[in-house]
Every structure is written in structure tokens, then in C-alpha cells.
Amino acid sequence: MAPRSGKTTGLAIPAILDAPGPVVLTSNKAGGDAFTTTFDARAAVGTVWTLDPQQIAHYPRRMWWDILDSAHDLAGAKRLAGHFVAASVDENNSNDFWSTAASNTLAALFLAGASAGRPVTDVLAWLASPSDRTPVDLLADAGHHAVAAQLQGTVSGAVETRDGIYETSRQYASCLLEPEIAAWVTRSAKLPEFRPFDFAQSRDTLFLLSKDGGGSAAAIIAAAADSVMRAAVAVAERSGGRLDPPALCVLDEAANVCRISDLPDLYSHLGSRGVLPITILQSYKQGKRVWGDNGMDALWSAATIKLVGSGIDDIDFADQLSRAIGEHEVQTTSVSRSESGTSTSVSMRTERILPPDQIRALPKGKALVLATGTRIALIDLKPWYAEPSAKTLGPASDAATASITDRALAKLTQDDFGACS
Ligand SMILES: Nc1ncnc2c1ncn2[C@@H]1O[C@H](COP(=O)(O)OP(=O)(O)O)[C@@H](O)[C@H]1O
Ligand SMILES: [Mg+2]
């Protein structure tokens, strides 16, 4: 669905309000969006955790999450590095030499940090000085000899190559250079820790906020969402196969703020474990830019319910949908008059039920539903603001939006004051 067609108001928000268990939301908008609209309702059923590293809601830091928590094994460290790569480059460029080498180096450093219980800021320090032997030693101490040798190989290789790899790695992880951003993902003695495993068994809410095109900070958001989904699957596997109540993961504006590279693979595991992902994209093409042609096709097939709304500006996709919807027989009656009288003939002709041009012209608020085992249906979305509960949700959202403005203003005045004094 194109921008402003009802993705957030008609899908994300109603799903969150109906969720019986824990909820994760990724979003690139704070005021007047899913964050402000659902905040109070979700705070009534559990703890609300807000990860707002780029301060799009100017939300005070009241939590910390250990970004290295999932990097205790090589697979986890690689996935974490992958989030930083995916946030910085498109799928098409993620396989060149520098990206791959930088991704491997980041993974090795994350693994070293996690194994030794170091904060992610130490990883940054190691990135700044490639000749520092500490990560190699930590990896060896933790028994990761092959990774240690690989990192040692990179560090002692040709200087130009090494510097190129380290510079690329630093770019991928650049968001962590901002102390304000890094603070959200490093240990704090004063603040409560967000723990994905506890979260999966709660009715809490995790709001993951990040700027549109947020660059490498989007990696933190993707890593947190990924971490929660994997923790939820692990908890489900330990407790009889399914999470009960199920966890809802709304990846709103997924292509902009939540590029989980292996989401297509992950998708097929989630549903059967009671972890329900909703991935919201502006177009099929947007998905292809993130996951590649095959990845997006896999994601599309793995989703058991697909919704296509207004603003599809892709002729091939519209035609594909039109063909999937099918044809029907249309009766045409023709009347001919001659001297001997009038004759009527009836003939049947097959026609597309919904031709591509009508799919492209779907009005706002309408959507096609493609669900496994049923025919494609045309439905009306039910945006939250048109429901009876809007009477309470509307004012709550307005108040939450107003407090974002207040916090922004307070910060401005503080900064002005700081500059003057
Ligand atoms: N509280 C509201 N009352 C009436 N209309 C609204 C409200 N909030 C959003 N809208 C309208 O709903 C439309 C869809 O918004 P939204 O769901 O945020 O779009 P998307 O997420 O697809 O970009 C927009 O045209 C917006 O103006
Ligand atoms: Mg939206």
C-alpha cells in the first residue's frame, strides 16, 4: 500500500489493540501514529518499553538492551553484523568484497565482546585501532580459535586492505559512535534491562522507533526486533511448541527501518510457534530492494495472509494479481433488427473479474486479501479512528503527541540555555 493509504491506521494499530500477548512495533513516525495511539492502551496491560535511540519521540531513556546478548555464538554474531550491513547497503551490493569482509570482521568483534561480557563501546574502540590484539585474545580465550585466526589474518594482512575493511566496518557501525545512541544498548546500573526472553512471556510492549532512512541506527531496531522474535520462538519451543498468548510483531515500514536480512527464512518458523509477524511495505518492489527478488518472493509465499491496498503503481504486479483473482463469464445480449423482425442473441464472454487498471485504482480504505485456501477477496479496512474506541484512543493519542512536542521544546530551550551559559 502506498503512503497514507491506511497501513498504520487500518492494519498496524487495530492489530496492536487486539493483541492478547506481547507486542513489538517498529515505526518511523512518532506523533499521530501507532506509537502515540496505542501507548496508553498497551500500558494498561503490561510494561511499555520504548527504544528511541534517534529521539524521534524525544522519549527519555528508561531502559537499556544488551545488543551483544544475541552474539554469544558465531551465528548470532553474524546475524547482528548482518543487521548493520543491511541497514547501510542494498541487497544488490551486500555481497561485494568489502561488505563481506567488513561483515565478517564486525561479527568477529561482536563475538569477542559478547564472549568476554564487554559492552558494545569496546567493539567501537577495537574498530578504531585495528592493531589492538585484545579481541583476538578474547576470542582465543573463549575457545573461538578459528574466528580468532581469521581476525588475526585480517589484522596482519596488507595494510591497505586491512584499513579498507576496518573503514567499511566503522561506517556500518557508525551510529554507535553517538554516545546518546550507544547508551540505549549498553549496560546501565540505574535503568531496567529489556530482556527478550522475559518479554516473550509477558504482555509487555516494545516500541522500536527510528528515523526514515535512519542509516545505521536502523540496525539497532532490526537487531532488537530480530532478537525478540528469536527469543519468542525459543520460548515457544521450550513450552510445548507455541507461545500462548501469541506474540505480535508489527514491522511497520519494514523496508525503511527494519531490514532483517533473513526475514523470509524466519517467517516460515514464526507462525507455527505463535509468533505473528506483520510486515508492512509500500510496494512489492520496496521488498525486492531489501531482500532481493528471490527473498521477496519467499517472504510473499511464506505469508499466509497477504493484503494489497491502494496505490499499487506496478503494472506487472497489478497484472499478476488480476490473473490470480481470475476470470468470470459475462453475458452479453445483442439485439438485431431486420425486415423479418427483431432477434435477440445471448453470448457468453470471459473477462477478468478485476482488471489490472482497477487494481491500480483501488481507492484508499480498500484492500485485496489473499489468504491461503480461499479466493481473493476485496475488503474494507477498518481504521481505528472510525471505531467506537476512538473516543478514548483519539484524545490519548493527541495527549501523547502533545507531550512529544513538549519534550522537544524542553530540549530546545535546554540547548539554547546550554549555548548561552
Ligand atoms: N485520527 C485520524 N482521523 C482521521 N483520519 C486519519 C487519522 N489518522 C490518520 N488519518 C488519515 O488516514 C490516512 C492513512 O494514514 P496511515 O494509516 O497513517 O497511512 P500509511 O501508514 O499507509 O502511510 C491518511 O490519509 C491520514 O490522513
Ligand atoms: Mg504508516
Tab-separated table of C-alpha atoms and ligand atoms in Angstrom:
chain	number	residue	atom	x	y	z
A	1	MET	CA	0.000	0.000	0.000
A	2	ALA	CA	1.231	3.439	-0.927
A	3	PRO	CA	1.960	6.042	1.742
A	4	ARG	CA	-1.132	7.418	3.504
A	5	SER	CA	-3.357	4.566	2.362
A	6	GLY	CA	-4.174	3.177	5.776
A	7	LYS	CA	-1.335	0.764	6.575
A	8	THR	CA	-0.772	2.086	10.058
A	9	THR	CA	-4.303	3.244	10.894
A	10	GLY	CA	-6.067	0.278	9.283
A	11	LEU	CA	-3.637	-2.577	9.954
A	12	ALA	CA	-0.903	-1.895	12.483
A	13	ILE	CA	-2.955	-0.088	15.113
A	14	PRO	CA	-6.035	-2.379	15.096
A	15	ALA	CA	-3.761	-5.440	15.292
A	16	ILE	CA	-1.891	-3.981	18.271
A	17	LEU	CA	-5.094	-3.032	20.073
A	18	ASP	CA	-6.433	-6.585	19.651
A	19	ALA	CA	-3.210	-8.359	20.593
A	20	PRO	CA	-3.617	-10.743	23.537
A	21	GLY	CA	0.101	-11.112	24.254
A	22	PRO	CA	3.362	-9.210	23.889
A	23	VAL	CA	3.680	-6.706	21.047
A	24	VAL	CA	6.655	-5.349	19.141
A	25	LEU	CA	6.193	-2.400	16.826
A	26	THR	CA	8.767	-0.843	14.547
A	27	SER	CA	7.892	2.629	13.370
A	28	ASN	CA	9.443	5.642	11.717
A	29	LYS	CA	6.812	8.069	12.945
A	30	ALA	CA	6.089	9.119	16.476
A	31	GLY	CA	3.361	11.758	16.704
A	32	GLY	CA	-0.124	10.790	15.490
A	33	ASP	CA	0.962	7.301	14.569
A	34	ALA	CA	0.880	3.824	16.086
A	35	PHE	CA	3.192	4.747	18.970
A	36	THR	CA	1.033	7.544	20.379
A	37	THR	CA	-2.280	5.851	19.549
A	38	THR	CA	-1.567	2.553	21.274
A	39	PHE	CA	0.760	3.650	24.082
A	40	ASP	CA	-1.873	4.101	26.827
A	41	ALA	CA	-3.882	1.036	25.822
A	42	ARG	CA	-0.770	-1.120	25.971
A	43	ALA	CA	0.479	0.465	29.198
A	44	ALA	CA	-2.775	-0.726	30.768
A	45	VAL	CA	-1.901	-4.399	30.139
A	46	GLY	CA	1.845	-4.516	30.670
A	47	THR	CA	5.114	-2.647	30.780
A	48	VAL	CA	5.823	-0.422	27.822
A	49	TRP	CA	9.442	-0.376	26.657
A	50	THR	CA	10.433	2.367	24.261
A	51	LEU	CA	13.697	2.188	22.346
A	52	ASP	CA	14.086	5.610	20.779
A	53	PRO	CA	17.819	5.932	20.026
A	54	GLN	CA	17.375	8.693	17.454
A	55	GLN	CA	14.916	10.530	19.661
A	56	ILE	CA	12.116	10.707	17.139
A	57	ALA	CA	9.641	10.781	20.040
A	58	HIS	CA	12.117	12.540	22.361
A	59	TYR	CA	11.357	9.679	24.693
A	60	PRO	CA	13.590	9.650	27.775
A	61	ARG	CA	15.912	6.671	28.119
A	62	ARG	CA	14.228	4.443	30.691
A	63	MET	CA	15.642	1.102	29.582
A	64	TRP	CA	18.704	-0.482	28.127
A	65	TRP	CA	19.064	-3.533	25.962
A	66	ASP	CA	22.241	-5.549	25.589
A	67	ILE	CA	22.737	-5.591	21.837
A	68	LEU	CA	25.516	-8.173	22.246
A	69	ASP	CA	23.264	-10.587	24.087
A	70	SER	CA	22.482	-12.498	20.888
A	71	ALA	CA	26.144	-12.554	19.801
A	72	HIS	CA	27.366	-15.288	22.154
A	73	ASP	CA	27.757	-17.733	19.288
A	74	LEU	CA	29.127	-17.153	15.799
A	75	ALA	CA	25.732	-17.486	14.113
A	76	GLY	CA	24.262	-14.829	16.399
A	77	ALA	CA	27.263	-12.535	15.938
A	78	LYS	CA	26.980	-12.896	12.162
A	79	ARG	CA	23.297	-12.056	12.260
A	80	LEU	CA	23.999	-8.970	14.336
A	81	ALA	CA	26.706	-7.864	11.889
A	82	GLY	CA	24.241	-8.577	9.088
A	83	HIS	CA	21.799	-6.049	10.539
A	84	PHE	CA	24.447	-3.351	10.375
A	85	VAL	CA	25.301	-4.256	6.785
A	86	ALA	CA	21.636	-4.437	5.721
A	87	ALA	CA	20.900	-1.035	7.252
A	88	SER	CA	23.698	0.510	5.215
A	89	VAL	CA	23.618	-1.179	1.812
A	90	ASP	CA	21.036	-2.642	-0.573
A	91	GLU	CA	20.785	-6.369	-1.112
A	92	ASN	CA	22.457	-5.966	-4.538
A	93	ASN	CA	25.653	-4.528	-3.058
A	94	SER	CA	25.880	-6.577	0.091
A	95	ASN	CA	27.978	-9.317	-1.460
A	96	ASP	CA	30.989	-7.387	-2.713
A	97	PHE	CA	34.415	-7.978	-1.179
A	98	TRP	CA	34.399	-5.014	1.227
A	99	SER	CA	30.907	-5.677	2.532
A	100	THR	CA	31.605	-9.333	3.135
A	101	ALA	CA	34.972	-8.694	4.760
A	102	ALA	CA	33.585	-5.880	6.915
A	103	SER	CA	30.649	-8.045	7.919
A	104	ASN	CA	32.983	-10.890	8.961
A	105	THR	CA	35.177	-8.502	10.925
A	106	LEU	CA	32.211	-6.963	12.717
A	107	ALA	CA	30.906	-10.441	13.524
A	108	ALA	CA	34.289	-11.452	14.978
A	109	LEU	CA	34.439	-8.309	17.120
A	110	PHE	CA	30.847	-8.723	18.331
A	111	LEU	CA	31.614	-12.326	19.251
A	112	ALA	CA	34.755	-11.253	21.103
A	113	GLY	CA	32.822	-8.589	23.010
A	114	ALA	CA	29.919	-10.876	23.894
A	115	SER	CA	32.179	-13.768	24.954
A	116	ALA	CA	34.048	-11.547	27.391
A	117	GLY	CA	30.988	-9.665	28.637
A	118	ARG	CA	32.314	-6.407	27.228
A	119	PRO	CA	29.989	-3.539	26.250
A	120	VAL	CA	29.459	-2.668	22.610
A	121	THR	CA	31.506	0.500	23.122
A	122	ASP	CA	34.585	-1.738	23.435
A	123	VAL	CA	33.829	-3.069	19.966
A	124	LEU	CA	33.953	0.519	18.730
A	125	ALA	CA	37.313	1.043	20.376
A	126	TRP	CA	38.662	-2.093	18.659
A	127	LEU	CA	37.314	-0.834	15.335
A	128	ALA	CA	39.230	2.395	15.843
A	129	SER	CA	42.553	0.618	16.373
A	130	PRO	CA	42.919	-2.473	14.197
A	131	SER	CA	46.301	-3.287	15.707
A	132	ASP	CA	44.785	-3.840	19.171
A	133	ARG	CA	45.224	-7.552	19.902
A	134	THR	CA	42.586	-7.675	22.632
A	135	PRO	CA	39.697	-9.067	20.524
A	136	VAL	CA	41.910	-11.802	19.064
A	137	ASP	CA	42.981	-12.826	22.567
A	138	LEU	CA	39.419	-12.721	23.901
A	139	LEU	CA	38.217	-14.921	21.051
A	140	ALA	CA	41.000	-17.420	21.698
A	141	ASP	CA	40.291	-17.386	25.446
A	142	ALA	CA	36.648	-18.173	24.744
A	143	GLY	CA	37.628	-21.097	22.544
A	144	HIS	CA	36.706	-19.451	19.225
A	145	HIS	CA	40.075	-20.327	17.717
A	146	ALA	CA	39.015	-20.328	14.068
A	147	VAL	CA	37.396	-16.902	14.348
A	148	ALA	CA	40.428	-15.610	16.255
A	149	ALA	CA	42.712	-16.845	13.469
A	150	GLN	CA	40.504	-15.276	10.823
A	151	LEU	CA	40.516	-11.919	12.608
A	152	GLN	CA	44.269	-12.178	13.110
A	153	GLY	CA	44.605	-12.818	9.357
A	154	THR	CA	42.660	-9.639	8.556
A	155	VAL	CA	44.606	-7.579	11.069
A	156	SER	CA	48.028	-8.740	9.894
A	157	GLY	CA	47.163	-8.621	6.173
A	158	ALA	CA	48.183	-5.866	3.738
A	159	VAL	CA	47.694	-2.522	5.457
A	160	GLU	CA	45.587	-1.005	2.646
A	161	THR	CA	43.244	-3.972	2.677
A	162	ARG	CA	43.020	-4.044	6.454
A	163	ASP	CA	42.297	-0.334	6.642
A	164	GLY	CA	39.704	-0.630	3.899
A	165	ILE	CA	37.934	-3.416	5.761
A	166	TYR	CA	38.050	-1.567	9.068
A	167	GLU	CA	36.871	1.677	7.494
A	168	THR	CA	33.895	-0.131	5.922
A	169	SER	CA	33.124	-1.799	9.279
A	170	ARG	CA	33.276	1.558	11.032
A	171	GLN	CA	30.811	3.005	8.543
A	172	TYR	CA	28.380	0.157	9.152
A	173	ALA	CA	28.567	0.619	12.913
A	174	SER	CA	28.810	4.411	12.778
A	175	CYS	CA	25.569	5.021	14.703
A	176	LEU	CA	27.216	3.610	17.822
A	177	LEU	CA	29.750	6.424	17.742
A	178	GLU	CA	26.990	8.678	19.058
A	179	PRO	CA	27.162	8.233	22.827
A	180	GLU	CA	23.438	9.075	23.048
A	181	ILE	CA	22.636	6.186	20.705
A	182	ALA	CA	25.128	3.713	22.160
A	183	ALA	CA	23.754	4.357	25.656
A	184	TRP	CA	20.491	2.574	24.748
A	185	VAL	CA	22.362	-0.644	24.051
A	186	THR	CA	24.998	-0.627	26.780
A	187	ARG	CA	24.684	-1.752	30.376
A	188	SER	CA	23.321	0.736	32.850
A	189	ALA	CA	23.207	0.127	36.560
A	190	LYS	CA	20.378	2.606	37.033
A	191	LEU	CA	17.904	1.548	34.376
A	192	PRO	CA	15.897	-1.657	33.926
A	193	GLU	CA	17.214	-4.074	31.323
A	194	PHE	CA	14.961	-5.140	28.487
A	195	ARG	CA	15.185	-8.924	28.341
A	196	PRO	CA	13.775	-10.538	25.175
A	197	PHE	CA	13.123	-13.899	26.891
A	198	ASP	CA	11.105	-12.353	29.723
A	199	PHE	CA	9.341	-10.147	27.235
A	200	ALA	CA	8.177	-13.134	25.170
A	201	GLN	CA	6.326	-14.469	28.222
A	202	SER	CA	4.749	-11.157	29.195
A	203	ARG	CA	2.073	-8.866	27.889
A	204	ASP	CA	4.578	-6.062	27.513
A	205	THR	CA	5.092	-3.806	24.524
A	206	LEU	CA	8.315	-2.857	22.801
A	207	PHE	CA	8.204	0.268	20.667
A	208	LEU	CA	11.157	0.432	18.306
A	209	LEU	CA	11.405	3.898	16.850
A	210	SER	CA	13.804	5.014	14.167
A	211	LYS	CA	14.133	7.687	11.514
A	212	ASP	CA	13.159	7.039	7.934
A	213	GLY	CA	16.359	6.171	6.098
A	214	GLY	CA	17.829	6.162	9.598
A	215	GLY	CA	21.089	4.695	8.338
A	216	SER	CA	22.979	2.505	10.695
A	217	ALA	CA	20.727	3.282	13.694
A	218	ALA	CA	18.076	1.242	11.894
A	219	ALA	CA	20.388	-1.722	12.547
A	220	ILE	CA	19.687	-1.423	16.275
A	221	ILE	CA	15.966	-1.525	15.585
A	222	ALA	CA	16.257	-4.526	13.268
A	223	ALA	CA	18.545	-6.320	15.728
A	224	ALA	CA	16.108	-5.753	18.596
A	225	ALA	CA	13.106	-6.942	16.573
A	226	ASP	CA	15.058	-9.984	15.392
A	227	SER	CA	16.231	-10.745	18.891
A	228	VAL	CA	12.700	-10.615	20.300
A	229	MET	CA	11.285	-12.817	17.546
A	230	ARG	CA	14.008	-15.411	18.036
A	231	ALA	CA	13.614	-15.335	21.804
A	232	ALA	CA	9.865	-15.820	21.364
A	233	VAL	CA	10.446	-18.830	19.109
A	234	ALA	CA	12.907	-20.291	21.618
A	235	VAL	CA	10.454	-19.821	24.497
A	236	ALA	CA	7.698	-21.427	22.396
A	237	GLU	CA	9.885	-24.435	21.618
A	238	ARG	CA	10.594	-24.908	25.310
A	239	SER	CA	6.949	-24.648	26.302
A	240	GLY	CA	5.058	-27.062	24.147
A	241	GLY	CA	5.631	-25.615	20.712
A	242	ARG	CA	3.509	-22.500	20.682
A	243	LEU	CA	3.649	-19.232	22.511
A	244	ASP	CA	0.446	-18.707	24.427
A	245	PRO	CA	-0.729	-15.956	24.248
A	246	PRO	CA	0.927	-15.367	20.872
A	247	ALA	CA	3.408	-12.553	20.308
A	248	LEU	CA	2.622	-9.932	17.685
A	249	CYS	CA	5.443	-8.299	15.735
A	250	VAL	CA	4.322	-5.407	13.595
A	251	LEU	CA	7.158	-4.409	11.311
A	252	ASP	CA	5.686	-1.136	10.081
A	253	GLU	CA	7.714	0.485	7.291
A	254	ALA	CA	9.886	-2.633	7.382
A	255	ALA	CA	11.948	-1.669	4.321
A	256	ASN	CA	12.913	1.642	5.868
A	257	VAL	CA	13.518	0.775	9.474
A	258	CYS	CA	13.635	-2.969	9.972
A	259	ARG	CA	15.798	-4.725	7.418
A	260	ILE	CA	16.147	-8.201	8.871
A	261	SER	CA	18.037	-9.956	6.071
A	262	ASP	CA	16.791	-13.446	6.796
A	263	LEU	CA	13.205	-12.413	7.479
A	264	PRO	CA	11.974	-14.615	4.587
A	265	ASP	CA	13.506	-17.714	6.254
A	266	LEU	CA	12.475	-16.624	9.713
A	267	TYR	CA	8.891	-16.129	8.542
A	268	SER	CA	8.255	-19.787	7.954
A	269	HIS	CA	9.254	-20.645	11.551
A	270	LEU	CA	7.329	-17.904	13.278
A	271	GLY	CA	3.670	-18.669	12.559
A	272	SER	CA	3.804	-22.258	13.775
A	273	ARG	CA	5.352	-21.050	17.045
A	274	GLY	CA	2.695	-18.491	17.891
A	275	VAL	CA	4.829	-15.548	16.843
A	276	LEU	CA	2.818	-13.497	14.394
A	277	PRO	CA	4.727	-11.146	12.136
A	278	ILE	CA	3.020	-8.415	10.110
A	279	THR	CA	5.426	-6.925	7.602
A	280	ILE	CA	4.234	-3.633	6.163
A	281	LEU	CA	5.712	-2.381	2.897
A	282	GLN	CA	4.822	0.373	0.467
A	283	SER	CA	5.191	-1.854	-2.574
A	284	TYR	CA	6.369	-5.260	-3.693
A	285	LYS	CA	9.376	-3.557	-5.300
A	286	GLN	CA	10.358	-1.992	-1.999
A	287	GLY	CA	10.614	-5.506	-0.599
A	288	LYS	CA	12.764	-6.631	-3.532
A	289	ARG	CA	15.230	-3.834	-2.830
A	290	VAL	CA	15.725	-5.183	0.694
A	291	TRP	CA	15.526	-8.937	0.267
A	292	GLY	CA	16.287	-9.334	-3.434
A	293	ASP	CA	13.934	-10.907	-5.997
A	294	ASN	CA	14.130	-14.399	-4.524
A	295	GLY	CA	13.955	-13.205	-0.923
A	296	MET	CA	10.863	-11.111	-1.511
A	297	ASP	CA	9.198	-13.944	-3.423
A	298	ALA	CA	9.987	-16.243	-0.480
A	299	LEU	CA	8.580	-13.744	2.024
A	300	TRP	CA	5.451	-13.355	-0.098
A	301	SER	CA	4.930	-17.107	-0.299
A	302	ALA	CA	5.620	-17.653	3.390
A	303	ALA	CA	2.957	-15.134	4.408
A	304	THR	CA	-0.359	-16.919	4.862
A	305	ILE	CA	-2.388	-13.733	4.638
A	306	LYS	CA	-1.404	-11.029	2.193
A	307	LEU	CA	-3.045	-7.676	1.798
A	308	VAL	CA	-2.682	-5.369	-1.154
A	309	GLY	CA	-4.146	-1.898	-0.840
A	310	SER	CA	-4.378	1.291	-2.805
A	311	GLY	CA	-1.601	2.948	-4.766
A	312	ILE	CA	-0.066	-0.099	-6.467
A	313	ASP	CA	1.924	1.613	-9.183
A	314	ASP	CA	3.443	-1.518	-10.646
A	315	ILE	CA	1.786	-2.732	-13.828
A	316	ASP	CA	3.305	-6.228	-13.737
A	317	PHE	CA	2.302	-6.787	-10.138
A	318	ALA	CA	-1.220	-5.497	-10.814
A	319	ASP	CA	-1.484	-7.831	-13.785
A	320	GLN	CA	-0.249	-10.789	-11.728
A	321	LEU	CA	-2.867	-10.085	-9.083
A	322	SER	CA	-5.550	-9.626	-11.692
A	323	ARG	CA	-4.726	-13.047	-13.141
A	324	ALA	CA	-4.726	-14.598	-9.676
A	325	ILE	CA	-8.174	-13.167	-8.986
A	326	GLY	CA	-9.352	-14.911	-12.117
A	327	GLU	CA	-11.976	-14.547	-14.765
A	328	HIS	CA	-15.708	-14.727	-14.892
A	329	GLU	CA	-18.258	-15.228	-17.611
A	330	VAL	CA	-20.119	-12.177	-18.693
A	331	GLN	CA	-23.366	-12.454	-20.557
A	332	THR	CA	-23.854	-10.099	-23.467
A	333	THR	CA	-27.142	-9.665	-25.238
A	334	SER	CA	-27.283	-8.293	-28.708
A	335	VAL	CA	-30.434	-7.301	-30.494
A	336	SER	CA	-30.613	-7.134	-34.245
A	337	ARG	CA	-33.482	-5.796	-36.270
A	338	SER	CA	-34.300	-6.753	-39.812
A	339	GLU	CA	-37.352	-6.657	-42.052
A	340	SER	CA	-38.443	-10.038	-40.791
A	341	GLY	CA	-38.453	-8.804	-37.180
A	342	THR	CA	-36.206	-8.439	-34.164
A	343	SER	CA	-33.887	-11.170	-32.974
A	344	THR	CA	-32.048	-11.327	-29.705
A	345	SER	CA	-28.905	-13.348	-29.235
A	346	VAL	CA	-27.166	-14.039	-25.995
A	347	SER	CA	-23.489	-14.875	-25.870
A	348	MET	CA	-21.004	-15.527	-23.075
A	349	ARG	CA	-17.589	-13.987	-22.892
A	350	THR	CA	-14.862	-14.372	-20.267
A	351	GLU	CA	-13.458	-11.300	-18.629
A	352	ARG	CA	-11.058	-10.523	-15.780
A	353	ILE	CA	-13.014	-10.125	-12.548
A	354	LEU	CA	-10.769	-7.209	-11.623
A	355	PRO	CA	-8.628	-5.894	-14.488
A	356	PRO	CA	-5.161	-4.527	-13.672
A	357	ASP	CA	-6.207	-0.912	-14.151
A	358	GLN	CA	-8.883	-1.299	-11.476
A	359	ILE	CA	-6.340	-2.812	-9.088
A	360	ARG	CA	-4.083	0.154	-9.670
A	361	ALA	CA	-7.025	2.442	-8.997
A	362	LEU	CA	-8.141	0.759	-5.746
A	363	PRO	CA	-9.407	3.565	-3.531
A	364	LYS	CA	-7.974	4.316	-0.098
A	365	GLY	CA	-9.517	2.109	2.544
A	366	LYS	CA	-9.999	-0.889	0.245
A	367	ALA	CA	-7.696	-3.876	0.088
A	368	LEU	CA	-7.409	-7.235	-1.598
A	369	VAL	CA	-6.917	-10.148	0.753
A	370	LEU	CA	-5.016	-13.174	-0.437
A	371	ALA	CA	-5.322	-15.883	2.166
A	372	THR	CA	-4.271	-19.490	1.822
A	373	GLY	CA	-7.164	-21.685	0.801
A	374	THR	CA	-9.681	-19.003	-0.080
A	375	ARG	CA	-10.492	-16.932	-3.125
A	376	ILE	CA	-9.095	-13.414	-3.224
A	377	ALA	CA	-11.491	-11.006	-1.575
A	378	LEU	CA	-11.952	-7.261	-1.732
A	379	ILE	CA	-12.407	-5.816	1.740
A	380	ASP	CA	-12.845	-2.508	3.524
A	381	LEU	CA	-10.171	-1.648	6.053
A	382	LYS	CA	-11.402	-0.640	9.472
A	383	PRO	CA	-9.171	2.204	10.627
A	384	TRP	CA	-9.029	2.667	14.388
A	385	TYR	CA	-10.338	6.229	14.184
A	386	ALA	CA	-13.630	5.023	12.696
A	387	GLU	CA	-14.249	2.561	15.547
A	388	PRO	CA	-16.174	3.339	18.748
A	389	SER	CA	-12.980	3.055	20.826
A	390	ALA	CA	-11.629	6.132	19.013
A	391	LYS	CA	-13.481	8.179	21.634
A	392	THR	CA	-10.812	7.293	24.171
A	393	LEU	CA	-7.926	6.477	21.832
A	394	GLY	CA	-8.149	9.771	19.946
A	395	PRO	CA	-7.646	12.037	22.970
A	396	ALA	CA	-4.964	9.671	24.338
A	397	SER	CA	-3.082	9.885	21.039
A	398	ASP	CA	-3.423	13.670	20.948
A	399	ALA	CA	-2.098	13.948	24.506
A	400	ALA	CA	0.837	11.644	23.735
A	401	THR	CA	1.584	13.627	20.575
A	402	ALA	CA	1.458	16.877	22.540
A	403	SER	CA	3.936	15.535	25.074
A	404	ILE	CA	6.361	14.689	22.262
A	405	THR	CA	6.210	18.351	21.242
A	406	ASP	CA	6.662	19.436	24.857
A	407	ARG	CA	9.723	17.224	25.269
A	408	ALA	CA	11.169	18.556	22.003
A	409	LEU	CA	10.616	22.153	23.123
A	410	ALA	CA	12.059	21.488	26.557
A	411	LYS	CA	15.161	20.083	24.908
A	412	LEU	CA	15.462	23.079	22.588
A	413	THR	CA	15.301	25.508	25.494
A	414	GLN	CA	17.814	23.433	27.387
A	415	ASP	CA	20.171	23.502	24.390
A	416	ASP	CA	19.719	27.264	23.972
A	417	PHE	CA	20.431	27.721	27.622
A	418	GLY	CA	23.459	25.488	27.343
A	419	ALA	CA	24.748	27.503	24.378
A	420	CYS	CA	24.318	30.819	26.195
A	421	SER	CA	25.840	29.852	29.501
B	1	LIG	N1	-7.174	10.219	13.587
B	1	LIG	C1	-7.468	10.276	12.287
B	1	LIG	N2	-8.681	10.652	11.860
B	1	LIG	C2	-8.970	10.695	10.538
B	1	LIG	N3	-8.101	10.373	9.567
B	1	LIG	C3	-6.883	9.982	9.916
B	1	LIG	C4	-6.483	9.895	11.301
B	1	LIG	N4	-5.207	9.469	11.352
B	1	LIG	C5	-4.821	9.299	10.061
B	1	LIG	N5	-5.819	9.596	9.217
B	1	LIG	C6	-5.750	9.511	7.737
B	1	LIG	O1	-5.673	8.148	7.365
B	1	LIG	C7	-4.915	8.007	6.189
B	1	LIG	C8	-3.970	6.835	6.301
B	1	LIG	O2	-2.986	7.083	7.257
B	1	LIG	P1	-1.918	5.978	7.647
B	1	LIG	O3	-2.589	4.733	8.044
B	1	LIG	O4	-1.015	6.596	8.636
B	1	LIG	O5	-1.162	5.757	6.253
B	1	LIG	P2	0.095	4.814	5.954
B	1	LIG	O6	0.503	4.144	7.217
B	1	LIG	O7	-0.400	3.878	4.890
B	1	LIG	O8	1.141	5.737	5.416
B	1	LIG	C9	-4.207	9.325	5.965
B	1	LIG	O9	-4.760	9.935	4.820
B	1	LIG	C10	-4.491	10.136	7.197
B	1	LIG	O10	-4.712	11.483	6.876
B	2	MG	MG	2.300	4.303	8.324
